[in-house]
Coordinates of C-alpha atoms in Angstrom, one line a residue:
M12 CA -16.6 8.5 18.0
T13 CA -17.3 7.2 21.2
P14 CA -18.9 9.0 23.9
A15 CA -15.8 8.5 26.1
E16 CA -14.8 11.9 24.1
T17 CA -18.0 13.5 23.2
R18 CA -20.3 12.9 25.9
G19 CA -22.8 13.8 23.3
A20 CA -23.6 10.3 22.8
S21 CA -24.5 7.3 25.1
T22 CA -22.0 4.6 25.2
P23 CA -22.8 1.4 24.4
A24 CA -22.4 0.0 27.9
A25 CA -25.0 2.3 29.2
D26 CA -27.8 2.7 27.2
A27 CA -27.0 -1.3 25.3
P28 CA -26.4 -3.9 28.0
T29 CA -25.3 -6.2 24.9
G30 CA -23.3 -3.9 23.0
P31 CA -19.5 -3.4 23.4
R32 CA -17.3 -1.9 26.1
S33 CA -15.0 1.0 26.2
V34 CA -12.0 -1.1 26.0
T35 CA -8.8 1.5 26.8
L36 CA -5.5 0.4 25.9
D37 CA -3.7 3.4 27.0
R38 CA -3.0 3.4 29.9
P39 CA -1.4 0.6 31.7
P40 CA -2.0 0.0 35.5
V41 CA 0.3 1.9 38.0
T42 CA 2.3 -0.2 40.6
R43 CA 3.7 1.4 43.2
P44 CA 7.4 0.3 43.9
D45 CA 6.9 -0.9 47.1
S46 CA 3.8 -2.9 46.5
P47 CA 3.6 -6.7 45.0
A48 CA 2.9 -7.0 41.7
P49 CA -1.0 -7.6 40.7
A50 CA -1.5 -10.8 39.9
D51 CA -2.5 -12.6 36.9
P52 CA -5.7 -14.0 36.0
S53 CA -4.7 -16.2 33.0
A54 CA -1.9 -18.3 35.3
P55 CA -2.6 -21.3 36.2
A56 CA -3.4 -21.8 39.9
D57 CA -0.2 -23.8 40.6
A58 CA 2.2 -21.7 38.9
P59 CA 4.9 -20.3 41.2
P60 CA 4.5 -16.7 42.7
P61 CA 6.3 -14.2 40.9
A62 CA 10.0 -12.9 42.1
D63 CA 10.0 -10.3 44.7
P64 CA 11.6 -7.3 43.2
A65 CA 13.8 -7.4 46.1
D66 CA 15.7 -9.9 44.4
G67 CA 17.3 -7.9 42.3
A68 CA 16.9 -3.9 40.3
A69 CA 17.4 -5.4 36.9
P70 CA 14.7 -8.1 36.3
A71 CA 12.2 -5.3 37.7
A72 CA 14.1 -2.6 35.4
R73 CA 13.4 -5.1 32.2
R74 CA 9.8 -5.5 33.1
R75 CA 9.5 -1.7 33.0
W76 CA 10.6 -0.9 30.3
R77 CA 9.1 -4.0 28.3
W78 CA 5.6 -2.5 29.4
R79 CA 6.7 0.9 28.6
W80 CA 7.9 0.5 25.4
T81 CA 5.0 -2.0 24.2
R82 CA 2.5 0.8 23.2
R83 CA 4.8 2.5 21.3
R84 CA 6.3 -0.6 19.3
I85 CA 2.7 -1.4 18.5
D86 CA 2.0 2.3 17.5
L87 CA 5.2 2.3 15.2
V88 CA 4.4 -1.0 14.0
V89 CA 1.1 0.2 12.6
Y90 CA 2.5 3.2 10.8
G91 CA 5.1 1.4 9.1
G92 CA 2.6 -0.9 8.0
F93 CA 0.9 2.1 6.5
L94 CA 3.8 3.9 5.3
L95 CA 5.4 0.3 3.4
A96 CA 1.2 0.3 1.9
A97 CA 1.6 3.8 0.9
I98 CA 4.9 3.4 -1.1
W99 CA 3.5 -0.6 -2.3
V100 CA 0.7 1.4 -3.8
T101 CA 3.1 4.2 -5.4
S102 CA 6.2 2.2 -6.3
G103 CA 5.4 2.0 -9.8
I104 CA 5.6 6.0 -9.9
W105 CA 8.7 6.0 -7.7
A106 CA 10.6 4.0 -9.9
D107 CA 11.0 7.2 -12.2
P108 CA 8.6 9.8 -10.9
A109 CA 10.0 12.1 -13.8
G110 CA 8.9 9.6 -16.5
R111 CA 5.9 7.8 -15.0
V112 CA 2.4 8.8 -14.4
A113 CA -0.9 7.0 -13.4
A114 CA -1.9 5.1 -16.8
L115 CA -5.4 6.4 -16.6
Y116 CA -3.2 9.9 -18.3
S117 CA -4.9 13.0 -17.2
S118 CA -4.2 16.8 -16.5
D119 CA -4.0 17.2 -12.8
P120 CA -0.6 15.9 -11.7
A121 CA 1.0 18.2 -14.3
Q122 CA -1.2 20.7 -12.6
V123 CA -0.2 19.8 -9.2
Q124 CA 3.6 20.0 -10.4
F125 CA 2.8 23.7 -11.4
F126 CA 1.1 25.0 -7.9
L127 CA 3.9 22.7 -6.0
A128 CA 6.6 24.8 -8.3
H129 CA 4.5 28.0 -7.1
S130 CA 5.2 27.4 -3.6
V131 CA 8.7 27.7 -4.0
R132 CA 8.2 31.0 -6.0
V133 CA 6.5 32.1 -2.9
V134 CA 8.6 31.1 -0.3
L135 CA 11.8 32.3 -2.3
H136 CA 10.6 35.5 -4.1
G137 CA 7.8 36.4 -2.3
E138 CA 5.2 35.9 -4.7
F139 CA 1.5 36.5 -4.5
P140 CA 0.3 33.0 -3.2
F141 CA -3.4 33.7 -4.4
F142 CA -2.8 35.2 -7.9
T143 CA -0.7 34.4 -10.7
E144 CA 0.3 35.3 -14.5
Q145 CA 3.0 32.4 -15.4
F146 CA 0.1 30.7 -16.9
N147 CA -2.9 31.4 -18.9
Y148 CA -1.2 34.6 -19.5
P149 CA -1.6 37.5 -20.0
D150 CA -4.8 37.3 -17.9
G151 CA -3.6 35.0 -15.2
V152 CA -4.9 32.2 -12.8
N153 CA -6.8 32.8 -9.1
L154 CA -5.3 30.0 -7.4
M155 CA -7.2 30.2 -4.4
A156 CA -10.2 29.3 -6.6
N157 CA -8.0 26.1 -8.0
T158 CA -6.8 24.4 -4.9
A159 CA -3.2 25.6 -5.3
I160 CA -2.5 23.5 -1.9
L161 CA -0.5 25.8 -0.2
A162 CA -0.2 23.9 3.1
L163 CA 1.0 21.1 1.3
G164 CA 3.4 22.7 -1.1
I165 CA 5.1 25.3 1.1
P166 CA 6.4 22.2 3.5
M167 CA 7.7 20.4 0.7
V168 CA 9.9 22.8 -0.9
P169 CA 12.9 21.9 0.2
V170 CA 11.9 18.3 -1.7
T171 CA 10.6 20.3 -4.4
L172 CA 14.2 22.0 -5.0
L173 CA 16.4 19.4 -4.4
F174 CA 14.5 16.8 -6.6
G175 CA 12.2 18.6 -9.0
P176 CA 8.2 19.1 -8.5
A177 CA 7.9 15.2 -9.7
V178 CA 9.2 13.9 -7.0
S179 CA 7.4 15.8 -4.6
F180 CA 4.2 14.9 -6.2
V181 CA 4.5 11.1 -5.6
T182 CA 6.2 11.8 -2.1
L183 CA 2.8 13.8 -1.3
V184 CA 0.8 11.1 -2.7
T185 CA 2.5 8.8 -0.6
L186 CA 2.1 10.9 2.6
G187 CA -1.4 11.7 1.8
L188 CA -2.0 8.1 2.1
A189 CA 0.2 7.0 4.9
G190 CA -0.7 10.1 6.9
T191 CA -4.3 10.0 6.7
A192 CA -4.3 6.3 8.1
A193 CA -1.9 7.4 10.9
A194 CA -3.7 10.5 12.0
W195 CA -7.1 8.2 12.0
Y196 CA -5.3 5.6 13.9
R197 CA -4.2 8.1 16.5
V198 CA -7.1 9.8 17.2
L199 CA -9.6 6.4 17.1
S200 CA -7.1 4.7 19.5
R201 CA -6.5 7.6 21.7
H202 CA -10.3 9.0 21.7
L203 CA -12.8 7.7 20.3
V204 CA -12.7 3.4 20.2
R205 CA -9.2 3.5 22.3
H206 CA -8.6 0.4 21.1
R207 CA -5.4 -0.4 19.1
P208 CA -6.8 -3.3 16.7
A209 CA -10.1 -1.9 15.9
A210 CA -8.4 1.7 15.4
A211 CA -5.8 0.1 13.0
V212 CA -8.3 -1.5 11.2
G213 CA -10.7 1.6 10.9
A214 CA -7.7 3.6 9.7
W215 CA -6.7 1.2 7.3
F216 CA -10.2 1.6 5.4
C217 CA -10.1 5.5 6.1
G218 CA -6.6 6.0 4.5
F219 CA -6.6 2.9 1.6
S220 CA -10.5 2.9 0.9
P221 CA -11.0 2.5 -3.3
A222 CA -11.8 6.4 -2.9
M223 CA -8.7 7.3 -1.8
L224 CA -6.8 4.3 -4.1
S225 CA -8.7 6.2 -7.3
H226 CA -7.9 9.5 -6.0
A227 CA -4.2 8.5 -5.3
N228 CA -3.9 8.7 -9.3
W229 CA -4.4 12.3 -9.7
H230 CA -5.5 14.0 -6.2
P231 CA -3.1 14.4 -3.6
N232 CA -5.1 17.3 -2.4
I233 CA -8.1 15.1 -1.7
I234 CA -6.4 12.5 -0.1
S235 CA -4.4 14.6 2.2
Q236 CA -7.2 14.2 4.9
F237 CA -4.5 14.0 7.8
L238 CA -6.1 17.0 9.6
L239 CA -9.5 15.8 9.2
P240 CA -9.6 13.0 12.7
F241 CA -8.2 15.9 14.6
I242 CA -11.2 18.5 13.5
V243 CA -13.5 15.7 14.2
W244 CA -12.1 15.0 17.8
R245 CA -12.2 18.5 18.3
V246 CA -15.7 19.3 17.6
L247 CA -16.8 16.4 19.9
V248 CA -14.7 17.8 22.5
L249 CA -16.5 20.7 22.1
T250 CA -19.7 19.1 23.3
R251 CA -18.2 18.9 26.8
S252 CA -15.2 21.6 26.6
T253 CA -14.7 23.3 30.2
R254 CA -12.6 25.6 28.2
P255 CA -14.6 26.6 25.1
V256 CA -12.8 29.4 24.4
R257 CA -9.6 27.5 23.7
D258 CA -10.9 24.8 22.1
G259 CA -12.4 26.8 19.4
A260 CA -9.1 28.7 19.3
L261 CA -7.6 25.4 18.2
L262 CA -10.1 24.1 15.8
A263 CA -10.0 27.0 14.1
L264 CA -6.2 26.7 13.4
L265 CA -6.7 23.3 12.1
V266 CA -10.0 24.6 9.8
T267 CA -7.5 27.4 8.7
A268 CA -4.9 24.4 7.6
Q269 CA -7.2 22.4 5.9
A270 CA -8.4 25.5 3.8
F271 CA -5.2 25.5 2.6
I272 CA -5.1 22.0 1.6
N273 CA -8.5 21.3 -0.1
E274 CA -11.9 23.2 0.6
E275 CA -14.0 20.8 -0.6
I276 CA -13.1 18.2 2.2
L277 CA -13.4 20.5 4.9
L278 CA -17.0 21.4 3.8
F279 CA -18.1 17.8 4.0
T280 CA -16.4 17.1 7.2
A281 CA -18.6 20.4 8.1
M282 CA -21.6 18.6 7.0
A283 CA -20.9 15.1 8.2
L284 CA -20.5 16.6 11.5
G285 CA -23.9 18.4 11.6
V286 CA -25.8 15.3 10.6
F287 CA -24.0 13.1 13.2
L288 CA -24.6 15.4 15.7
L289 CA -28.2 16.0 14.8
A290 CA -28.5 12.1 14.5
V291 CA -27.1 12.0 18.2
L292 CA -29.5 14.6 19.2
A293 CA -32.5 13.2 17.6
Q294 CA -32.2 9.9 19.9
Q295 CA -30.8 11.4 23.2
R296 CA -32.6 14.7 23.1
A297 CA -31.9 15.5 26.7
R298 CA -28.1 15.7 26.1
W299 CA -28.4 19.1 24.0
A300 CA -29.3 20.9 27.4
A301 CA -25.6 19.8 28.5
A302 CA -23.9 20.5 24.6
W303 CA -25.0 23.4 23.3
R304 CA -23.6 25.7 25.2
P305 CA -19.9 24.9 24.9
L306 CA -20.2 23.8 21.2
G307 CA -21.8 27.0 20.2
A308 CA -19.4 28.9 21.9
G309 CA -16.5 27.2 20.5
L310 CA -18.0 27.3 17.3
A311 CA -18.3 31.1 17.8
V312 CA -14.7 31.4 18.4
C313 CA -13.4 28.9 15.8
A314 CA -15.9 30.9 13.1
L315 CA -14.4 34.0 14.0
L316 CA -10.6 33.3 14.4
A317 CA -10.9 31.2 11.5
G318 CA -12.7 33.7 9.5
A319 CA -10.2 36.5 10.5
L320 CA -7.2 34.5 9.1
L321 CA -9.0 33.3 5.9
A322 CA -11.1 36.8 4.8
Y323 CA -8.6 37.8 2.5
P324 CA -7.7 34.6 1.0
L325 CA -11.9 33.7 0.8
W326 CA -12.1 37.4 -0.8
V327 CA -9.8 36.5 -3.8
Q328 CA -11.4 33.2 -3.8
F329 CA -15.0 34.9 -4.5
A330 CA -14.3 38.3 -5.8
G331 CA -10.7 38.5 -6.9
P332 CA -9.4 38.8 -10.5
M333 CA -10.5 35.4 -12.3
A334 CA -13.3 34.1 -9.6
Y335 CA -16.0 32.4 -10.8
H336 CA -19.1 31.2 -9.1
G337 CA -20.0 27.2 -9.4
L338 CA -18.5 24.5 -11.1
S339 CA -18.9 23.5 -14.8
D340 CA -21.5 22.0 -16.1
T341 CA -18.7 18.6 -16.9
V342 CA -18.5 17.9 -13.4
R343 CA -21.6 19.1 -12.0
D344 CA -23.4 16.1 -13.0
Y345 CA -21.0 13.8 -11.7
G346 CA -22.5 11.1 -9.5
N347 CA -22.2 7.5 -8.2
D348 CA -24.4 4.9 -9.8
I349 CA -26.0 2.8 -6.8
A350 CA -23.8 -0.5 -8.5
A351 CA -20.9 1.2 -7.7
F352 CA -21.2 0.7 -3.9
F353 CA -21.1 -3.1 -4.4
A354 CA -18.1 -3.3 -7.2
P355 CA -14.6 -3.2 -5.7
G356 CA -12.7 -0.4 -6.5
S357 CA -10.4 -0.5 -10.5
P358 CA -6.7 0.1 -8.2
T359 CA -7.5 -2.8 -5.6
F360 CA -7.1 -6.6 -5.6
G361 CA -10.5 -7.9 -7.0
G362 CA -11.2 -4.7 -9.1
N363 CA -11.7 -4.7 -13.0
E364 CA -11.5 -1.5 -14.8
R365 CA -13.9 -2.8 -17.6
A366 CA -16.6 -4.1 -15.3
N367 CA -16.6 -0.2 -13.6
V368 CA -17.4 1.1 -16.8
N369 CA -20.3 3.9 -16.3
L370 CA -20.5 3.2 -13.2
A371 CA -18.3 6.4 -12.1
P372 CA -17.8 9.2 -14.2
N373 CA -13.8 7.9 -14.3
Y374 CA -11.4 6.4 -12.8
S375 CA -10.2 9.1 -10.6
E376 CA -13.8 9.4 -9.0
E377 CA -14.7 6.0 -7.9
N378 CA -15.8 7.5 -4.4
A379 CA -18.0 4.2 -3.7
F380 CA -17.0 0.8 -5.0
F381 CA -16.8 -0.9 -1.4
G382 CA -17.6 -4.5 -2.7
W383 CA -20.4 -6.5 -2.1
S384 CA -18.9 -8.6 0.8
L385 CA -17.7 -4.9 2.6
S386 CA -21.4 -3.7 2.0
L387 CA -23.2 -6.7 3.3
L388 CA -20.7 -6.8 6.4
A389 CA -21.5 -3.1 7.0
V390 CA -25.2 -4.0 6.9
G391 CA -24.6 -6.7 9.3
I392 CA -22.4 -4.1 12.0
V393 CA -25.9 -1.6 12.2
V394 CA -27.7 -4.9 12.5
W395 CA -26.0 -6.5 15.2
L396 CA -25.1 -3.2 17.0
R397 CA -28.1 -1.4 16.4
R398 CA -29.0 -0.5 20.4
D399 CA -26.0 1.3 20.4
V400 CA -26.4 5.3 19.6
V401 CA -23.7 6.2 18.1
V402 CA -23.8 3.3 15.6
R403 CA -27.4 4.3 14.9
A404 CA -26.0 8.0 14.4
L405 CA -23.3 6.6 11.7
A406 CA -25.3 4.8 9.9
A407 CA -27.5 7.1 9.2
T408 CA -25.1 9.6 8.4
G409 CA -23.0 7.1 5.8
L410 CA -26.7 6.6 4.2
F411 CA -27.5 10.6 4.0
F412 CA -24.4 11.0 2.0
A413 CA -24.8 8.1 0.1
V414 CA -27.7 9.1 -1.3
L415 CA -26.5 12.5 -1.9
S416 CA -23.4 10.8 -3.8
L417 CA -25.6 9.7 -6.6
G418 CA -26.3 13.1 -8.4
E419 CA -29.1 14.6 -9.9
R420 CA -30.1 11.7 -11.6
I421 CA -30.2 8.2 -9.5
S422 CA -29.4 5.1 -11.9
W423 CA -28.5 1.1 -11.9
W424 CA -26.2 -0.3 -14.2
D425 CA -26.2 3.5 -16.1
R426 CA -29.9 3.3 -16.4
E427 CA -31.5 6.6 -15.4
L428 CA -34.3 5.5 -12.3
V429 CA -35.4 8.8 -10.9
T430 CA -34.5 12.4 -10.0
G431 CA -31.9 12.6 -7.0
P432 CA -32.6 14.9 -3.9
W433 CA -29.2 16.4 -4.7
E434 CA -31.1 18.2 -7.7
L435 CA -32.1 20.5 -4.6
L436 CA -29.6 21.3 -3.0
V437 CA -26.9 21.7 -6.5
R438 CA -27.4 25.6 -6.9
L439 CA -27.2 26.6 -3.3
P440 CA -24.2 28.9 -2.2
L441 CA -21.0 26.6 -2.0
L442 CA -22.7 23.5 -2.7
D443 CA -22.8 24.5 -6.5
A444 CA -18.8 24.2 -6.3
V445 CA -19.4 20.5 -4.9
V446 CA -18.5 17.3 -6.9
P447 CA -21.5 15.2 -5.9
T448 CA -20.0 12.1 -6.4
R449 CA -17.0 12.4 -3.5
F450 CA -19.7 12.7 -1.1
G451 CA -19.3 8.7 -1.2
M452 CA -16.1 9.5 0.9
I453 CA -17.9 10.5 3.7
T454 CA -19.8 7.5 3.5
G455 CA -16.7 5.6 3.4
V456 CA -15.2 7.4 6.4
T457 CA -18.6 6.4 8.5
V458 CA -18.1 2.6 7.3
A459 CA -14.5 2.5 8.5
V460 CA -15.8 3.9 11.9
L461 CA -18.5 1.1 12.1
L462 CA -15.5 -1.3 11.4
A463 CA -13.5 -0.5 14.7
Y464 CA -16.6 -0.7 16.5
A465 CA -17.5 -4.0 15.4
V466 CA -13.8 -5.3 16.4
R467 CA -13.6 -3.7 19.4
S468 CA -17.2 -5.1 20.3
A469 CA -16.1 -9.0 18.9
W470 CA -12.7 -8.2 20.8
V471 CA -14.3 -8.6 24.1
L472 CA -17.6 -10.3 23.3
R473 CA -18.8 -11.8 26.2
G474 CA -20.0 -15.7 26.5
V475 CA -17.4 -16.3 23.6
D476 CA -13.9 -17.6 24.1
R477 CA -11.3 -14.9 23.2
R478 CA -9.7 -16.9 20.9
T479 CA -12.9 -18.0 19.2
A480 CA -14.0 -14.4 18.6
R481 CA -11.1 -13.2 17.5
T482 CA -10.4 -15.8 14.7
L483 CA -13.6 -15.2 13.3
T484 CA -13.3 -11.5 13.8
A485 CA -9.8 -11.7 11.3
A486 CA -11.9 -14.3 9.0
G487 CA -14.9 -11.2 8.5
L488 CA -12.4 -8.6 7.9
V489 CA -10.6 -10.8 5.4
F490 CA -13.9 -11.7 3.6
A491 CA -14.7 -7.7 3.4
L492 CA -11.4 -6.4 2.8
L493 CA -9.3 -8.4 0.6
P494 CA -11.1 -7.6 -2.2
I495 CA -10.8 -4.1 -1.9
A496 CA -7.1 -4.7 -1.0
P497 CA -4.8 -1.8 -2.5
M498 CA -2.5 -2.7 -5.6
P499 CA -0.2 -0.8 -7.7
L500 CA -1.6 2.2 -9.2
R501 CA -0.7 1.3 -12.8
V502 CA 1.4 3.8 -15.0
T503 CA 2.3 4.7 -18.0
T504 CA 5.4 6.9 -19.5
R505 CA 5.2 10.1 -20.3
P506 CA 7.5 12.5 -22.8
P507 CA 10.3 14.1 -20.9
V508 CA 11.1 17.7 -20.3
P509 CA 12.9 19.0 -23.8
E510 CA 16.5 19.2 -23.5
F511 CA 15.6 23.0 -25.2
I512 CA 14.2 23.8 -21.9
T513 CA 16.4 21.4 -19.3
A514 CA 19.4 22.9 -20.8
D515 CA 18.3 26.8 -20.1
R516 CA 18.5 27.3 -23.9
W517 CA 14.8 29.2 -23.6
R518 CA 16.5 32.1 -21.4
Q519 CA 18.2 33.3 -25.0
Y520 CA 15.2 34.2 -26.2
V521 CA 12.8 34.8 -23.3
G522 CA 12.4 37.8 -21.6
P523 CA 10.3 38.4 -17.8
D524 CA 7.2 39.5 -19.2
Q525 CA 7.2 37.3 -22.5
T526 CA 5.8 34.3 -23.2
L527 CA 6.9 30.6 -24.2
V528 CA 4.2 29.2 -27.2
S529 CA 4.1 25.5 -26.7
V530 CA 2.9 23.4 -30.1
P531 CA 0.1 22.5 -29.1
V532 CA -1.1 25.3 -27.1
P533 CA -1.3 24.8 -23.3
A534 CA -4.7 23.3 -22.6
M535 CA -6.6 20.6 -20.1
G536 CA -5.9 18.3 -22.8
N537 CA -2.2 19.4 -23.2
T538 CA -0.5 19.9 -20.1
D539 CA 3.1 19.0 -20.5
P540 CA 4.2 22.6 -20.9
M541 CA 2.9 23.1 -17.5
R542 CA 5.4 20.4 -16.4
W543 CA 8.1 22.3 -18.5
A544 CA 7.5 25.2 -16.6
A545 CA 7.5 24.1 -13.2
S546 CA 10.8 22.3 -14.1
T547 CA 12.4 25.7 -14.1
D548 CA 10.7 26.7 -11.4
L549 CA 8.2 29.0 -13.5
D550 CA 10.6 31.0 -15.0
F551 CA 9.1 31.3 -17.9
K552 CA 5.1 32.0 -18.5
I553 CA 3.1 30.3 -20.6
P554 CA -0.2 31.4 -22.3
G555 CA -3.0 29.0 -21.5
G556 CA -3.4 25.9 -19.2
Y557 CA -5.6 23.8 -17.5
F558 CA -7.1 25.7 -14.3
L559 CA -10.5 26.8 -13.8
A560 CA -11.9 30.3 -14.7
P561 CA -15.0 32.1 -15.1
R562 CA -16.7 31.1 -18.4
N563 CA -16.5 34.5 -20.2
G564 CA -13.3 35.8 -18.4
V565 CA -15.7 38.0 -16.0
T566 CA -15.3 37.6 -12.4
G567 CA -18.6 36.0 -11.2
D568 CA -19.6 33.9 -14.2
P569 CA -19.7 30.4 -13.8
G570 CA -16.8 28.1 -14.0
R571 CA -15.0 26.5 -17.1
F572 CA -11.8 24.6 -17.8
G573 CA -9.4 26.9 -19.4
G574 CA -9.5 30.8 -20.0
R575 CA -10.6 32.4 -23.1
P576 CA -11.1 30.2 -26.1
S577 CA -8.3 30.3 -28.7
G578 CA -8.5 29.7 -32.1
I579 CA -4.6 29.0 -32.8
G580 CA -5.3 26.8 -30.0
D581 CA -8.0 25.0 -31.4
L582 CA -6.2 24.9 -34.9
L583 CA -3.4 23.2 -33.9
E584 CA -5.2 20.8 -31.4
E585 CA -7.3 19.3 -34.2
V586 CA -3.9 19.1 -36.2
A587 CA -2.2 16.8 -33.5
S588 CA -5.6 15.0 -33.2
T589 CA -6.0 14.3 -36.9
G590 CA -2.7 14.9 -38.4
R591 CA -3.8 17.2 -41.1
T592 CA -2.1 20.2 -42.1
P593 CA -5.0 22.7 -42.9
K594 CA -4.7 25.5 -45.5
L595 CA -4.3 29.1 -44.0
D596 CA -5.3 32.1 -45.9
D597 CA -4.2 35.4 -44.9
R598 CA -7.2 36.5 -42.5
Q599 CA -6.8 33.8 -40.8
R600 CA -3.2 34.7 -40.8
R601 CA -3.5 37.9 -38.9
R602 CA -6.0 36.8 -36.7
F603 CA -3.4 34.4 -35.3
L604 CA -0.6 36.8 -35.2
D605 CA -3.1 38.8 -33.0
E606 CA -3.3 36.2 -30.7
L607 CA 0.4 35.6 -30.4
R608 CA 0.7 39.5 -29.9
H609 CA -2.1 39.4 -27.1
W610 CA 0.2 36.5 -25.5
N611 CA 3.5 38.5 -26.1
A612 CA 4.9 35.4 -27.6
A613 CA 8.9 35.7 -27.8
V614 CA 9.4 31.8 -29.2
V615 CA 6.9 29.2 -30.7
V616 CA 8.4 25.5 -29.3
L617 CA 7.4 22.0 -31.0
P618 CA 9.2 19.1 -29.5
L619 CA 10.8 16.6 -32.0
N620 CA 8.8 13.6 -30.4
E621 CA 5.2 15.3 -30.1
Q622 CA 2.3 13.6 -32.0
N623 CA 2.0 14.3 -35.5
A624 CA 4.9 16.8 -35.4
E625 CA 5.4 16.9 -38.8
P626 CA 1.6 18.3 -39.8
L627 CA 2.3 20.7 -36.8
R628 CA 5.3 22.1 -38.6
R629 CA 4.0 22.7 -41.3
T630 CA 0.8 24.5 -39.9
V631 CA 3.4 26.9 -37.8
E632 CA 5.4 27.6 -41.1
Q633 CA 2.0 28.7 -42.2
L634 CA 1.6 31.4 -39.7
V635 CA 5.2 32.2 -38.7
G636 CA 7.8 30.9 -41.6
P637 CA 10.3 28.6 -41.6
G638 CA 11.5 27.5 -38.1
R639 CA 14.6 25.7 -37.5
Q640 CA 15.8 23.1 -35.2
E641 CA 17.3 23.6 -31.8
L642 CA 18.5 20.6 -29.9
D643 CA 15.3 18.3 -29.6
V644 CA 12.6 21.0 -30.6
W645 CA 11.6 23.0 -33.7
L646 CA 11.7 26.5 -33.0
W647 CA 10.4 29.8 -34.0
D648 CA 11.3 33.3 -32.8
V649 CA 8.5 35.5 -33.5
R650 CA 9.8 38.5 -31.3
T651 CA 10.2 40.8 -34.4
L652 CA 6.4 39.6 -35.4
T653 CA 5.0 40.2 -31.9
S654 CA 6.5 43.2 -30.4
R655 CA 4.6 45.8 -29.2
S656 CA 6.0 48.1 -31.1
V657 CA 4.8 46.8 -34.5

């Protein structure tokens, strides 16, 4: 975040004579066609003079061609490297997108595939984008309160239609990693550090940090951060803007788009920028006089325009049907262990899943895990460049959010030490919906920018041979980044979508306002039926599912995972896990039949390859009578039992 763009912080050359110089590689020297070429300072004294351009137009044209494309080629190589790295990370899933998933099998990939199928319905059928009854029928799900990733799903509609939501999912993960790195490279190289090698290093860590690799298992909405560097850049531009209305409007469009990708990451970005700018102004208060007018005007325009664009979606999110306020206690207590900052992430070259147990809430929330070598290097960079205002502000920002990421109870190797400052903030509006461990991702970005600053500084270090400086820089980067180099995500197979679904045999039974009830019933621990529905573009409804909803089904209640409690769902989940068939009495049968009527169930479906399929079949037969096998499922046609007229 160089002052060359913001002018809200001092340049290293101005405030620290021994600090790094701002090196701009974007604009080559411009030479008039009729003037001699500038002398090359690196050429030996006895070198022959350069050829006269008049000797031939072709050599001059070749030189101009080579100079013009060199920078572009560098950029293309960097972008290509990011894409290849992202494909390398996701290669295990690419081998069979429909049949493979991250080995740490979670419900999130199925939920994302469901949301991708919902985007297809929005585009092709004009379905309401912010709420759906296609799962958790008949109560429905507030999609604005469940990160429906409309800004990702709608552009992916052609891919989803042609190849299915499973391919769209792994495509989003791949592009999320590569796109985030590419966006940071663009902004760092053009606007912030203005040094391509330094920008490439910083962007690499932004796109492929252990936290990003961890979320790549399940959360494409979290790793799709390609708008964030442009938001950061536009906010910094506002501090010295001469056209704050225009710049504020541009920022509003970026903010609006990011809100439909992930609001939590947008909130983190706003908080990080606020802390960073305050840290700069605390060191140089005189800069506030020049910055506050354009910044205030631009942010006001941004708030008005983004507020107008997001007013109705946000009303649905916070006051619409099935809206909730605050996260479940299950995730509100998530926090990093202090030791997590010094361990390499699980999906990295030096990572060890067993060693990381209890250092993070789970393997998809390893939001620190820099490794001890990078942690030491980051501290060393701050000490080395401590005279730089921007470096000090970055260090303060990273440390602030690292402390918040520890959660309500600060621990060391899973031993609780003291109460953390997050305890004072966790109940504030908006912050009550934040997963605190993810604040560590802000620290990761500050470390990435510090790396970029350090590389730029070492590249032009005075008093040191250029080749020696670059060799030492490369060695330091290998020392810090090799232990956390990305590795392919570990994958496992998952059950295929039943042929009963893929062959459209279900259409003979299920009407538009009826549901297909799977065994076990869809829930947080059983999201396969959500994949079934997604494979049909949500042409049938299902009860239950994996989502966040108000705890008691009343809008405004605290959130919980799943809808209202289900007696039949709990019963079948227990049978699936234990393999024991219970003996049901008439009272239980009547209660469970009432639940099927509430869902307006048309058929009950049990895949033949379901775990403990035989005990589950015997249990369902006690409820609704004998079933029959159709293709690869057991099937119970319950329309006569659940008809509204019965």
